[in-house]
PDB file of C-alpha atoms and ligand atoms in Angstrom:
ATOM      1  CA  UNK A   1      -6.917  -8.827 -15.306  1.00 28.00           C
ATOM      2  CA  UNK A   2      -8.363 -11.506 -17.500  1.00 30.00           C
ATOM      3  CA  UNK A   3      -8.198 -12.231 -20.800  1.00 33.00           C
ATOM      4  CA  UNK A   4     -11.479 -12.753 -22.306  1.00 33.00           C
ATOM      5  CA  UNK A   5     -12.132 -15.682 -25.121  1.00 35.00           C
ATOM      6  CA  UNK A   6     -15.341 -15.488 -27.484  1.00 34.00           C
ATOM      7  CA  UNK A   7     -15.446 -17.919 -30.281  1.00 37.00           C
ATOM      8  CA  UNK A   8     -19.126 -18.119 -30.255  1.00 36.00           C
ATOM      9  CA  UNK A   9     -22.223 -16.297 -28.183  1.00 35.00           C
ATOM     10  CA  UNK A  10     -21.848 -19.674 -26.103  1.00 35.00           C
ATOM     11  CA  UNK A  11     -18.418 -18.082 -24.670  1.00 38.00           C
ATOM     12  CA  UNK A  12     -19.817 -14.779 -24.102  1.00 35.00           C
ATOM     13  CA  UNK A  13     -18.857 -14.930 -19.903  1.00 36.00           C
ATOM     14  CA  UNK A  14     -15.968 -17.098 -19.936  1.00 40.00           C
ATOM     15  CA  UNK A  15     -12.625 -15.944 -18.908  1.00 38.00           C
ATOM     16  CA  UNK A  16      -9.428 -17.230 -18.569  1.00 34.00           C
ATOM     17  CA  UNK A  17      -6.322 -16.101 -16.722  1.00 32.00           C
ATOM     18  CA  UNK A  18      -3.792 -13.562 -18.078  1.00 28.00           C
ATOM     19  CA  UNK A  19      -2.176 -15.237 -20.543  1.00 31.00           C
ATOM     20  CA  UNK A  20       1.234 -15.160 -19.040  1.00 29.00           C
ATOM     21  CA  UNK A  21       0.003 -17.781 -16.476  1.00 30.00           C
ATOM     22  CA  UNK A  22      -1.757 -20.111 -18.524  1.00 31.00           C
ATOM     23  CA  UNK A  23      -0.706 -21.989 -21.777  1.00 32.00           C
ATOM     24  CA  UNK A  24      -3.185 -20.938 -24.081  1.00 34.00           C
ATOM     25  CA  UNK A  25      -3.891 -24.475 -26.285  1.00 37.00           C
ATOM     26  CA  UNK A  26      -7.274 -23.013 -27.634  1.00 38.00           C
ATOM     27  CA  UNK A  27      -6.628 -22.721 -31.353  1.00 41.00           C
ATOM     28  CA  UNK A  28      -9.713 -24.408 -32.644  1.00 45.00           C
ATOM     29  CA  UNK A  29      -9.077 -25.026 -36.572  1.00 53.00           C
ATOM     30  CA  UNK A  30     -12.370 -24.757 -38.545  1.00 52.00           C
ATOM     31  CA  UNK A  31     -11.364 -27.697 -40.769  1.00 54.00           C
ATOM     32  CA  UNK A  32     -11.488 -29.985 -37.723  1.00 67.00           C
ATOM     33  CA  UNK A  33     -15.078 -29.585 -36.868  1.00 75.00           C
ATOM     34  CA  UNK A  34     -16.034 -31.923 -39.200  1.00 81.00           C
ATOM     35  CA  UNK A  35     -14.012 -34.590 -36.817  1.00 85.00           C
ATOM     36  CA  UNK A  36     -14.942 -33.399 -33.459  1.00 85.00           C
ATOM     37  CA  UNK A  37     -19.132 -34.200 -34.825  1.00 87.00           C
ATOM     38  CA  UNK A  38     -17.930 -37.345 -35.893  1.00 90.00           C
ATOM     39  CA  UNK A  39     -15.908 -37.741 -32.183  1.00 92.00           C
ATOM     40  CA  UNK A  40     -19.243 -36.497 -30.179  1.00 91.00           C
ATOM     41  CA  UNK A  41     -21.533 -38.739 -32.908  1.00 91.00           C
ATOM     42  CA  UNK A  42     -19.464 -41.816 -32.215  1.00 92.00           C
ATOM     43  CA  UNK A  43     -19.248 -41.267 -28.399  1.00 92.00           C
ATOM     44  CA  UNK A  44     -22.418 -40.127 -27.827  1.00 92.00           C
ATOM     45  CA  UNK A  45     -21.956 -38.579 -24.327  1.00 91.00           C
ATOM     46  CA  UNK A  46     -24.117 -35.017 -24.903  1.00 90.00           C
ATOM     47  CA  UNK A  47     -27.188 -35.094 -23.157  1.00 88.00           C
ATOM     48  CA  UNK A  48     -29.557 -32.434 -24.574  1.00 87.00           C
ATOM     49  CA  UNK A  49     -27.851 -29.895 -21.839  1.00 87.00           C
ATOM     50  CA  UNK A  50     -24.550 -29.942 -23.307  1.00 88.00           C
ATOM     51  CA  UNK A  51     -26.077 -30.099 -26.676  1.00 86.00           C
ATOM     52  CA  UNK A  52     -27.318 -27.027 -26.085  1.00 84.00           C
ATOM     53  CA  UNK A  53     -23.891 -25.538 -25.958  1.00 84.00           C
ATOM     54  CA  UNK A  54     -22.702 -27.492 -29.331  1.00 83.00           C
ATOM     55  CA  UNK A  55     -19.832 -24.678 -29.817  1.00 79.00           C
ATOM     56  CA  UNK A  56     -18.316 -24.884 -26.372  1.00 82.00           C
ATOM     57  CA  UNK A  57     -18.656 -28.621 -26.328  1.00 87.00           C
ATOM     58  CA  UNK A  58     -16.455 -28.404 -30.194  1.00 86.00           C
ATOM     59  CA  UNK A  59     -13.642 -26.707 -28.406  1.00 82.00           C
ATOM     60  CA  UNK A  60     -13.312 -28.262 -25.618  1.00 85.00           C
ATOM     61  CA  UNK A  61     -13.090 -31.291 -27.314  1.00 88.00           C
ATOM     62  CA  UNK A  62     -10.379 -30.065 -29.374  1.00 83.00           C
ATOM     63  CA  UNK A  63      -8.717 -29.133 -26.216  1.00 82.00           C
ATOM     64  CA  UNK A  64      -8.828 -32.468 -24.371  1.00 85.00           C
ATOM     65  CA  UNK A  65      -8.283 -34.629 -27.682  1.00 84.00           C
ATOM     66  CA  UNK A  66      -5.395 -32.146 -29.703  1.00 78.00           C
ATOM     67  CA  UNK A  67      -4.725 -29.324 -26.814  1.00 74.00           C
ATOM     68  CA  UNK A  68      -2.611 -28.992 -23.800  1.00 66.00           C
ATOM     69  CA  UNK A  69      -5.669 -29.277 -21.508  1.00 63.00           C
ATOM     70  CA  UNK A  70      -4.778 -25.979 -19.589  1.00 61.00           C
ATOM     71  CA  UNK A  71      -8.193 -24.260 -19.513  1.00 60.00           C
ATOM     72  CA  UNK A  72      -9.867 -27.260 -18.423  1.00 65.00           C
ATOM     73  CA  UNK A  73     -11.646 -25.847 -15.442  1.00 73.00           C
ATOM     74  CA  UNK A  74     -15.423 -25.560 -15.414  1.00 80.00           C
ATOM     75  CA  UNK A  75     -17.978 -27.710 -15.371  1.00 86.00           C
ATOM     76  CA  UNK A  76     -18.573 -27.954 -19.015  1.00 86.00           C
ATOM     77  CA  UNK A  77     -14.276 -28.874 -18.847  1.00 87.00           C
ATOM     78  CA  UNK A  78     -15.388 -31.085 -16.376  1.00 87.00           C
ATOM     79  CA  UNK A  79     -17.863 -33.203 -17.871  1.00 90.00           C
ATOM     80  CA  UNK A  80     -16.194 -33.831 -21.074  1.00 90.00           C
ATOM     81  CA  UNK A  81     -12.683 -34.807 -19.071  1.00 89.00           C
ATOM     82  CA  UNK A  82     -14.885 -37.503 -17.375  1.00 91.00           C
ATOM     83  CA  UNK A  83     -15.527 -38.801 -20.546  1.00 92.00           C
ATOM     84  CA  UNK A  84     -11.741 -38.900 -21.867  1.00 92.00           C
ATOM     85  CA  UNK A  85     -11.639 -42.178 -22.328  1.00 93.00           C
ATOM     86  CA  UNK A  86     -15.103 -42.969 -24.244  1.00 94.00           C
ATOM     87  CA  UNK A  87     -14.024 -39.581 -26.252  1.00 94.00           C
ATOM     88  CA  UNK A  88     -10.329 -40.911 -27.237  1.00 92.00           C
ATOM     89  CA  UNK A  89     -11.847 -44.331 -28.456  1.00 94.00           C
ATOM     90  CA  UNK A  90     -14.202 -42.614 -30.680  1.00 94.00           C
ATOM     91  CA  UNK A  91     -11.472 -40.626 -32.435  1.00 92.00           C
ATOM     92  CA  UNK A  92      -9.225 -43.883 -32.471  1.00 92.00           C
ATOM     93  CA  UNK A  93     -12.593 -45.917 -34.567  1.00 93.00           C
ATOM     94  CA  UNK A  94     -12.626 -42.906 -36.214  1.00 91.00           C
ATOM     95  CA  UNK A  95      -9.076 -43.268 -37.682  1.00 91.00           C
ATOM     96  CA  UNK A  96     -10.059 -46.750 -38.276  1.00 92.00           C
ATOM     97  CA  UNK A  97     -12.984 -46.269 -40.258  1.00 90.00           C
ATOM     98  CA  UNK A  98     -11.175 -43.619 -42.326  1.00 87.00           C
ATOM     99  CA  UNK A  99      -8.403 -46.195 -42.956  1.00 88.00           C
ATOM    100  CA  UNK A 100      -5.676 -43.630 -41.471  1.00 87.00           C
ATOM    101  CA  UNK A 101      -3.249 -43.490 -38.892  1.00 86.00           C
ATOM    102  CA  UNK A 102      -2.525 -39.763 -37.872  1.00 84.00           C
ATOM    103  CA  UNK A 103      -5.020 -37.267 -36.477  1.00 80.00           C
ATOM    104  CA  UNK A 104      -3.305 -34.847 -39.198  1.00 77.00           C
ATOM    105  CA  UNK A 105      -3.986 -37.247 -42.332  1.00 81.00           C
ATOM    106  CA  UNK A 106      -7.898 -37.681 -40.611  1.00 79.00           C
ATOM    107  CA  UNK A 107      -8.141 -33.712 -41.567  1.00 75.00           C
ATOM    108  CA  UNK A 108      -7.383 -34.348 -44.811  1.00 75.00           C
ATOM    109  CA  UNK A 109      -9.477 -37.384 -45.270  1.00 76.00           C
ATOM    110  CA  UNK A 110     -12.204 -34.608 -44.956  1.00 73.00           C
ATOM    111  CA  UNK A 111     -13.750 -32.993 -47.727  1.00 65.00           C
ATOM    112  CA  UNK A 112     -13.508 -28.720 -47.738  1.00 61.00           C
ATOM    113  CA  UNK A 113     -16.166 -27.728 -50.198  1.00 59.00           C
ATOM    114  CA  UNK A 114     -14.936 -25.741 -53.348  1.00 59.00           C
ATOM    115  CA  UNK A 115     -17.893 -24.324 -53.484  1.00 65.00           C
ATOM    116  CA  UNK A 116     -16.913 -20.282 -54.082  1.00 79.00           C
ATOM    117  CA  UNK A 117     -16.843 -17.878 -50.773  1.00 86.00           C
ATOM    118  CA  UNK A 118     -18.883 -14.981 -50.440  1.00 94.00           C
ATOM    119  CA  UNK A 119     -17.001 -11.440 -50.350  1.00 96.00           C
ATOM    120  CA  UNK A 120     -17.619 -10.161 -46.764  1.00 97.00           C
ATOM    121  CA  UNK A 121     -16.872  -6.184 -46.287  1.00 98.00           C
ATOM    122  CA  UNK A 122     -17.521  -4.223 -42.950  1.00 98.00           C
ATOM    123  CA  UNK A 123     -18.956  -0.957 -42.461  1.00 98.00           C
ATOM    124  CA  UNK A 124     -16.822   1.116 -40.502  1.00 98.00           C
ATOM    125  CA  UNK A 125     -19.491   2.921 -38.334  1.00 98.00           C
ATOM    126  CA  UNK A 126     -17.160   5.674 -37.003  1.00 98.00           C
ATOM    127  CA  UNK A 127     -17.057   6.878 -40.851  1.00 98.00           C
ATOM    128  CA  UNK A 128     -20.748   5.915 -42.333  1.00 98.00           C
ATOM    129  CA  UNK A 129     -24.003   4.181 -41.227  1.00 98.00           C
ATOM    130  CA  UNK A 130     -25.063   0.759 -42.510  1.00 98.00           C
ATOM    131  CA  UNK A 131     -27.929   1.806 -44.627  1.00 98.00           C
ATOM    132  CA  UNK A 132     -26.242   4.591 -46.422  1.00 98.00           C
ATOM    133  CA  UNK A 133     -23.530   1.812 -47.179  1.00 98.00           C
ATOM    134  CA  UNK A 134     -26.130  -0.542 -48.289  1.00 97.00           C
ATOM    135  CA  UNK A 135     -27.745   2.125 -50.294  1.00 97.00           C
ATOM    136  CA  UNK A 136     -24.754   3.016 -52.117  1.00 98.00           C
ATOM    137  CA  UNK A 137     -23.552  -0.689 -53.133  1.00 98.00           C
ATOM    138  CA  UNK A 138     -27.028  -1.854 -54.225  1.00 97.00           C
ATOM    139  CA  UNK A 139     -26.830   0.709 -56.765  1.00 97.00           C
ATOM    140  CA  UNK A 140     -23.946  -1.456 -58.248  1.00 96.00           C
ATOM    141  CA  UNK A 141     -24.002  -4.850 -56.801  1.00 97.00           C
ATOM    142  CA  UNK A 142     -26.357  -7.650 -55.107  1.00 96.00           C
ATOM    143  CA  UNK A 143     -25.890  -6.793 -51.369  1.00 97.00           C
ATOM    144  CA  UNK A 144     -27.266  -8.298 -48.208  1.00 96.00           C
ATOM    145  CA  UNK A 145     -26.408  -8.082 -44.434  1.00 97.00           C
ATOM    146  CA  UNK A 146     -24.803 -10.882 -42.481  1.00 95.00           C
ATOM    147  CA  UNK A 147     -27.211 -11.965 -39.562  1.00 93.00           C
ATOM    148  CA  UNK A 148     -24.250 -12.659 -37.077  1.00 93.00           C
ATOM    149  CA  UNK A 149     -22.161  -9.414 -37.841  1.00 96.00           C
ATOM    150  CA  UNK A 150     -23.653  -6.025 -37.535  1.00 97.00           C
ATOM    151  CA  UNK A 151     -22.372  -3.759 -40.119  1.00 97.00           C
ATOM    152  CA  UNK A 152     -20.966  -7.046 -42.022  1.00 98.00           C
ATOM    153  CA  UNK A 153     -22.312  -7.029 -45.618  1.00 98.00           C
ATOM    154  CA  UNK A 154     -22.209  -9.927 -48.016  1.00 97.00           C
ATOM    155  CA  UNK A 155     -21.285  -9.836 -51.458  1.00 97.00           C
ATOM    156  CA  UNK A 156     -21.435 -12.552 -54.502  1.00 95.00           C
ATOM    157  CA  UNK A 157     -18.148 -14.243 -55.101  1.00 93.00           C
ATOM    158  CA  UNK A 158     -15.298 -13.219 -56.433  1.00 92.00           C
ATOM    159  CA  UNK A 159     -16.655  -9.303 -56.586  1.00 96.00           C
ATOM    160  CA  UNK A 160     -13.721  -6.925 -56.316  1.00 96.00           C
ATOM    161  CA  UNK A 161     -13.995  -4.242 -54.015  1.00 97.00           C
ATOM    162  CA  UNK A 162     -10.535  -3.200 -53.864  1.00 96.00           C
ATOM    163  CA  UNK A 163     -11.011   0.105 -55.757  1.00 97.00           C
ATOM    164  CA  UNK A 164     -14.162   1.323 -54.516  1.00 97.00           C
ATOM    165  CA  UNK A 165     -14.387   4.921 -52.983  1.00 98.00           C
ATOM    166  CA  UNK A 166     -15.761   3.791 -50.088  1.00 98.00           C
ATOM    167  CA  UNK A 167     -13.249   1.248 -49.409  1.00 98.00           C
ATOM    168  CA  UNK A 168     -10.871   3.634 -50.214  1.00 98.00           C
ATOM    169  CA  UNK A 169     -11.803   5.996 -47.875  1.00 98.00           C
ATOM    170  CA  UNK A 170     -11.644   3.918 -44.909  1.00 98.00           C
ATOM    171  CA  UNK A 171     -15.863   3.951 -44.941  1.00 98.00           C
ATOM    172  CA  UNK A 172     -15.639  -0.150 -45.496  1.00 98.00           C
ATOM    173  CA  UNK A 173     -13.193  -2.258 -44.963  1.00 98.00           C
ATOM    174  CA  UNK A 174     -12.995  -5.734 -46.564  1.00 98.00           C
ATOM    175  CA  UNK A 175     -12.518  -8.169 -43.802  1.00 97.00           C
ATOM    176  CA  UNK A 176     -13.861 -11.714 -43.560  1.00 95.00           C
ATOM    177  CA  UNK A 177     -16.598 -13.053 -41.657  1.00 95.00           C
ATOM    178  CA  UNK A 178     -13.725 -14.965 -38.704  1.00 94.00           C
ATOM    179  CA  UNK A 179     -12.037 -11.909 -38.346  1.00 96.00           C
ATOM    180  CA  UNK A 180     -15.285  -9.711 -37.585  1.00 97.00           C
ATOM    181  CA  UNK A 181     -16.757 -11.880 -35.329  1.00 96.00           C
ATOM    182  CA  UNK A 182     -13.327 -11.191 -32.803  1.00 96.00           C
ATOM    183  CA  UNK A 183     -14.632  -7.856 -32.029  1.00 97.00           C
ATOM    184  CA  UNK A 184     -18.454  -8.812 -31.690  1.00 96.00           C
ATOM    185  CA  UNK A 185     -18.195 -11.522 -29.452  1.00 94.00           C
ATOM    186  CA  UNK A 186     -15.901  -9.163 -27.114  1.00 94.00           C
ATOM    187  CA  UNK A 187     -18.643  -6.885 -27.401  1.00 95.00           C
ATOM    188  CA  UNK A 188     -16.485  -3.627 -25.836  1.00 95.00           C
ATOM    189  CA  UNK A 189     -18.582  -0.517 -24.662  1.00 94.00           C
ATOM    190  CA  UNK A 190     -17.892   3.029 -24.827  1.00 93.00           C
ATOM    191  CA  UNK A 191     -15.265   4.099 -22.103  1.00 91.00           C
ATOM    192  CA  UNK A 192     -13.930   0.571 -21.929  1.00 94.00           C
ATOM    193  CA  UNK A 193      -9.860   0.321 -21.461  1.00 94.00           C
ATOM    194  CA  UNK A 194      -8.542  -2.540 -24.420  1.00 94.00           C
ATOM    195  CA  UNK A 195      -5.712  -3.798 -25.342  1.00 94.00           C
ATOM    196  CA  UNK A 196      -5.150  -5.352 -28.601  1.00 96.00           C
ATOM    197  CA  UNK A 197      -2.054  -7.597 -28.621  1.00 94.00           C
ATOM    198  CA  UNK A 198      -1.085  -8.421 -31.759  1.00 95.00           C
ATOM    199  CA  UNK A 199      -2.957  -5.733 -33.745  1.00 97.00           C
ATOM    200  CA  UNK A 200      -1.322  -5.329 -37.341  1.00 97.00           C
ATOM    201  CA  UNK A 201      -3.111  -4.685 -39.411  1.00 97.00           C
ATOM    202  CA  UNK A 202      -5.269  -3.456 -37.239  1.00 98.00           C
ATOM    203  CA  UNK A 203      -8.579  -4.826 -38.923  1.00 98.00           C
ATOM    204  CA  UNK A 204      -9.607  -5.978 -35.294  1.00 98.00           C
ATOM    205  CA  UNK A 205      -8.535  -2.706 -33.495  1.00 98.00           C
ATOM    206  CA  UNK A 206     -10.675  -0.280 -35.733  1.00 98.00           C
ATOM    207  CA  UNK A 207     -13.621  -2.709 -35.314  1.00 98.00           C
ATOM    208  CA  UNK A 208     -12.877  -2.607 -31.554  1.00 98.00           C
ATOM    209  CA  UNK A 209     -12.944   1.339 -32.060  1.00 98.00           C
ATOM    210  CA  UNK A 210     -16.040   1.434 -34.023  1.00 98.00           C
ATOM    211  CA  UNK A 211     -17.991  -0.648 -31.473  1.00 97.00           C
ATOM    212  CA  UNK A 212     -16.925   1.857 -28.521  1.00 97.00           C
ATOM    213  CA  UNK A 213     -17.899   4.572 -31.067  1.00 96.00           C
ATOM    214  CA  UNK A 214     -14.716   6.298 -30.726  1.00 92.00           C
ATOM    215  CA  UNK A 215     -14.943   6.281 -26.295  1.00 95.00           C
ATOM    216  CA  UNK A 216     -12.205   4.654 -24.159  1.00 95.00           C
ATOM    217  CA  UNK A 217      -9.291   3.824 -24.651  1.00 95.00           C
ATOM    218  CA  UNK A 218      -7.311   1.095 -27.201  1.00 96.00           C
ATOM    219  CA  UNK A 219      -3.712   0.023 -26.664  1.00 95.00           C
ATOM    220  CA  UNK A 220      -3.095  -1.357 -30.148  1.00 97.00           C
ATOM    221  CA  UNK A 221       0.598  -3.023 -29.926  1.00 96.00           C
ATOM    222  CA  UNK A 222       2.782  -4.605 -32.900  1.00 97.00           C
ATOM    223  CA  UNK A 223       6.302  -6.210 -32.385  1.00 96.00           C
ATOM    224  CA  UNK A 224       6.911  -5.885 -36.269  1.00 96.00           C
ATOM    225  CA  UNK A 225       8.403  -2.230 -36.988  1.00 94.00           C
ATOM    226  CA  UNK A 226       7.122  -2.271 -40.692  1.00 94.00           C
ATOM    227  CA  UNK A 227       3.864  -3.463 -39.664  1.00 96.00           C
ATOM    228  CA  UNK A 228       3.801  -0.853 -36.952  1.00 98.00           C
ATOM    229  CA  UNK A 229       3.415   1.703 -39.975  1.00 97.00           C
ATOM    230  CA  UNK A 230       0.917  -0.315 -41.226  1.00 97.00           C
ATOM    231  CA  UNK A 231      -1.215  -0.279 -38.198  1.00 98.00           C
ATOM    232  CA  UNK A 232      -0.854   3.102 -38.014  1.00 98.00           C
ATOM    233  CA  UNK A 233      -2.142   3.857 -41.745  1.00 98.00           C
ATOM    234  CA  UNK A 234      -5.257   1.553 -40.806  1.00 98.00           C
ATOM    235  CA  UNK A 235      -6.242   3.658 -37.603  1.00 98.00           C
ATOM    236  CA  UNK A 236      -5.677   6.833 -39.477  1.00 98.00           C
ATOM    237  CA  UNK A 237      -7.817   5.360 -42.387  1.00 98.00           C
ATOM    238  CA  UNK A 238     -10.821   4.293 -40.202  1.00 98.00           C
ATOM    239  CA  UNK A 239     -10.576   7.703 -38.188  1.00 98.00           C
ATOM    240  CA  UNK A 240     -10.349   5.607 -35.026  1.00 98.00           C
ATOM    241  CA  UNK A 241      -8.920   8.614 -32.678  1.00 97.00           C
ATOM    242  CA  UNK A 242      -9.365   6.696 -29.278  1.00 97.00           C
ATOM    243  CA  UNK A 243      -6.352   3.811 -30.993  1.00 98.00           C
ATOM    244  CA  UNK A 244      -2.729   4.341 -28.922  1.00 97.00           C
ATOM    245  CA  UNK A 245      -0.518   2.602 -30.985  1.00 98.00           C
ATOM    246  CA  UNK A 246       2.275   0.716 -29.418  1.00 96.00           C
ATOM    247  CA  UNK A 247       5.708  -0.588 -31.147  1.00 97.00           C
ATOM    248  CA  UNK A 248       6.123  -3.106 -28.130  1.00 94.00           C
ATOM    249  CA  UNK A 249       6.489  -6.539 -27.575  1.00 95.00           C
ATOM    250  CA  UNK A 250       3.105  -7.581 -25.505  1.00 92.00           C
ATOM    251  CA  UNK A 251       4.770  -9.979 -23.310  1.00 92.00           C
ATOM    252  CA  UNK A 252       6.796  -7.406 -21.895  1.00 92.00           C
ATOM    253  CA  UNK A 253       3.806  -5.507 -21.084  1.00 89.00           C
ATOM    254  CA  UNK A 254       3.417  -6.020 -17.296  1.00 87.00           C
ATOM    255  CA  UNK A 255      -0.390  -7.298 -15.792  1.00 82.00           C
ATOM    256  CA  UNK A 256       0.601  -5.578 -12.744  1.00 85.00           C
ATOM    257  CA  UNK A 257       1.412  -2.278 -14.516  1.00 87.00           C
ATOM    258  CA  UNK A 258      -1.665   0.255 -12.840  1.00 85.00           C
ATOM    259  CA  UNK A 259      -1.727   1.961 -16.734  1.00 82.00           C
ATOM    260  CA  UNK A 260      -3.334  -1.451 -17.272  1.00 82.00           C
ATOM    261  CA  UNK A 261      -5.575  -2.588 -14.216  1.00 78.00           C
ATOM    262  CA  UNK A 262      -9.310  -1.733 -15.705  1.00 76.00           C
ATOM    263  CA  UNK A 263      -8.233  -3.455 -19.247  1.00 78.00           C
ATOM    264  CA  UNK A 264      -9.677  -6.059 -21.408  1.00 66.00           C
ATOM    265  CA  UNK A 265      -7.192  -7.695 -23.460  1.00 65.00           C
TER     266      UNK A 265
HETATM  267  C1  LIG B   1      -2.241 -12.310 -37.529  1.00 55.03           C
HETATM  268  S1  LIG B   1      -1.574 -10.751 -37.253  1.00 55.03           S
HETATM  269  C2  LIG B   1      -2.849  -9.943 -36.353  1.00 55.03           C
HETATM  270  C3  LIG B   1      -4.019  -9.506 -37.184  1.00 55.03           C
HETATM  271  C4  LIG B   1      -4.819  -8.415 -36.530  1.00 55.03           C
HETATM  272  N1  LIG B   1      -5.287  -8.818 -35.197  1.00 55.03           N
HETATM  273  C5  LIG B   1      -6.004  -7.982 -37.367  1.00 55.03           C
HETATM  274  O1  LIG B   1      -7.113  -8.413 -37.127  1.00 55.03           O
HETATM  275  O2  LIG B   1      -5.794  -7.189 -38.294  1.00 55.03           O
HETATM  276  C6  LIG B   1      -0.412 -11.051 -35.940  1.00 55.03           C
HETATM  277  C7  LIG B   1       0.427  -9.817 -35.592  1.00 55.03           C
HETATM  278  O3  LIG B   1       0.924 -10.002 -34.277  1.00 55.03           O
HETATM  279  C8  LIG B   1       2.236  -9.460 -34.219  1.00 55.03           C
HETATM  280  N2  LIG B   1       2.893 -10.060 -33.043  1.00 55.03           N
HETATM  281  C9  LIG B   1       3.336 -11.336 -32.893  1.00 55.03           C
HETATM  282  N3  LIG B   1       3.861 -11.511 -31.658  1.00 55.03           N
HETATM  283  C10 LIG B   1       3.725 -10.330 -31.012  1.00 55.03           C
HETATM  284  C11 LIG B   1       4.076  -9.878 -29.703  1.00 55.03           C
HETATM  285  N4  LIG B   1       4.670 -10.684 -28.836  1.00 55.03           N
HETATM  286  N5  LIG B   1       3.792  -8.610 -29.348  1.00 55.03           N
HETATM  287  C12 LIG B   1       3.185  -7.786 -30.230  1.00 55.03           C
HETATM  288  N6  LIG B   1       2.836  -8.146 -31.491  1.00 55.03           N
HETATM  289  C13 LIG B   1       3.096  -9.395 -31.876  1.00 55.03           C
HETATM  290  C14 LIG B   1       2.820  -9.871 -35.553  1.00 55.03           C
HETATM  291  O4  LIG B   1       3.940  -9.040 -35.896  1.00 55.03           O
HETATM  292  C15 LIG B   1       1.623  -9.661 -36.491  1.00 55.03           C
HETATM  293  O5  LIG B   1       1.635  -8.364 -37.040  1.00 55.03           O
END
C-alpha cells in the first residue's frame, strides 16, 4: 500500500511508504520558498535538468535543510544530498546577509505581500457543471476559471459568497486554491478504493468524490466526534454517496487489513 504525495504535477508518480513506516518530514511551508530560491541562487548546484523540476528540487531542499531526511531516496534525493554541504553554507551566508541568527527569524525577515487574495470557490461537479456555475455568477459578479484547478473559479477580493444559493446547496463550495489542488494532483478515477485520513471537514473528501464522479469507494475517517458530524453534514451536502464515513483513529487502521489492500490513501 503506498501513500501517494502530490504537491505539484512534478510529484505526480512519486510514492512513499505507508506512513506508519516512514517519518513523514514533508511539510513544505509556502512562506519558506522565498528562502529555499535564495538557498538554490546562492549555491548554484541545478543544472538545467533539475531546473526543470524547480518544485521537487523546493521540497527536497526543505527536507535536507529543515526535515528529518526520511524520504530521501531517489535520484533527485540523491543529487541534492551530495550537495549538503555547498547547500547548508548557502543558507548559513544567507542568515548572514539577512543579519539573523535562526532559520525561524530568516522567515520573517521575508516580506508576505498584503496585497488582497482572490476568493477561490469550487464547483462541486456531482451537483452542477462548470459552465452553468459560471453562467449563473457572471450574472452577479466578475468570474474567471483557475488554470490549475478544474472546476476552481476565481473571484475579486473580499466577495462574500457565504449566502449564495448555490453555495448553500452544496452546488459550490468555497475552498481555497491549496486545499483544491490535494485532490487534483491525486488525480483518483472512477472505481478507485481511497482513504482519506484526516477528512473533517471533508472539503478534500467531496472533491475526491466529485473527481471519481460518484464510483469507488471513499473511507473518509475523523478522530474528533464533533467533527465527525461535521463531516458527515459536508458529504450529505455535496451528495457524495460513494463517502463511508469513519469515527476512527487512522493509525489504528491496519495496512495489512484485506478491506484495505487496493487503496490509495
Ligand atoms: C486540517 S483538518 C483536515 C481538513 C480536511 N482534509 C479537509 O480538506 O477538509 C485535520 C483533521 O484530522 C483529524 N485527525 C487528526 N488526527 C487524526 C487521526 N489520527 N485519525 C483521524 N483523524 C485525525 C482532526 O480531528 C481534524 O479534523
Amino acid at each position: 500500500m503506498v501513500l501517494k504525495i502530490m504537491i505539484s504535477p512534478y510529484l505526480q508518480n512519486r510514492s512513499i511508504p505507508w506512513l506508519h513506516n516512514c517519518k513523514c518530514s514533508g511539510f513544505f511551508l509556502v512562506a519558506d520558498l522565498p528562502i529555499n530560491k535564495d538557498v538554490f541562487h546562492t549555491a548554484n548546484v541545478l543544472s538545467s535538468k533539475w531546473k526543470r523540476q524547480e518544485e521537487l528540487m523546493y521540497i527536497i531542499l526543505y527536507d535536507i535543510l529543515f526535515g528529518q531526511e526520511a524520504l530521501l531516496a531517489g535520484d533527485a534525493e540523491k543529487f541534492l544530498l551530495q550537495k549538503k554541504d555547498v547547500l547548508q553554507a548557502a543558507l548559513a551566508k544567507l542568515l548572514v546577509r539577512k543579519k539573523v541568527k535562526l532559520v525561524s527569524d530568516l522567515t520573517t525577515s521575508y516580506k508576505i505581500s498584503d496585497l488582497p487574495k482572490p476568493r477561490y470557490a469550487r464547483v462541486n461537479t456531482l451537483k452542477m457543471d462548470v459552465e452553468s456555475a459560471l453562467l449563473e455568477f457572471k450574472k452577479q459578479y466578475e468570474v474567471c476559471q483557475d488554470a490549475m484547478v478544474p472546476g476552481l473559479l476565481i473571484f475579486p477580493p473580499r466577495t462574500d459568497l457565504h449566502d449564495h444559493p448555490l453555495v448553500k446547496s452544496g452546488s459550490v463550495f468555497l475552498q481555497g486554491k491549496a486545499s483544491s489542488m490535494v485532490a487534483v494532483a491525486l488525480g483518483p478515477k472512477p472505481r478507485w478504493e481511497v482513504i482519506d485520513a484526516c477528512a473533517a471537514p471533508g472539503n478534500k473528501t467531496v472533491h475526491v468524490a466529485a473527481l471519481m464522479k460518484g464510483n469507488g469507494k471513499i473511507i473518509a475517517c475523523e478522530l474528533n466526534k464533533e467533527r465527525v458530524q461535521r463531516l458527515k453534514d459536508t458529504v450529505k451536502l455535496a451528495g457524495a454517496t460513494n463517502v463511508k464515513v469513519k469515527h476512527e483513529d487512522f493509525l489504528n487502521m491496519s495496512p495489512e487489513d484485506p478491506a484495505y489492500s487496493k487503496t490509495l490513501m
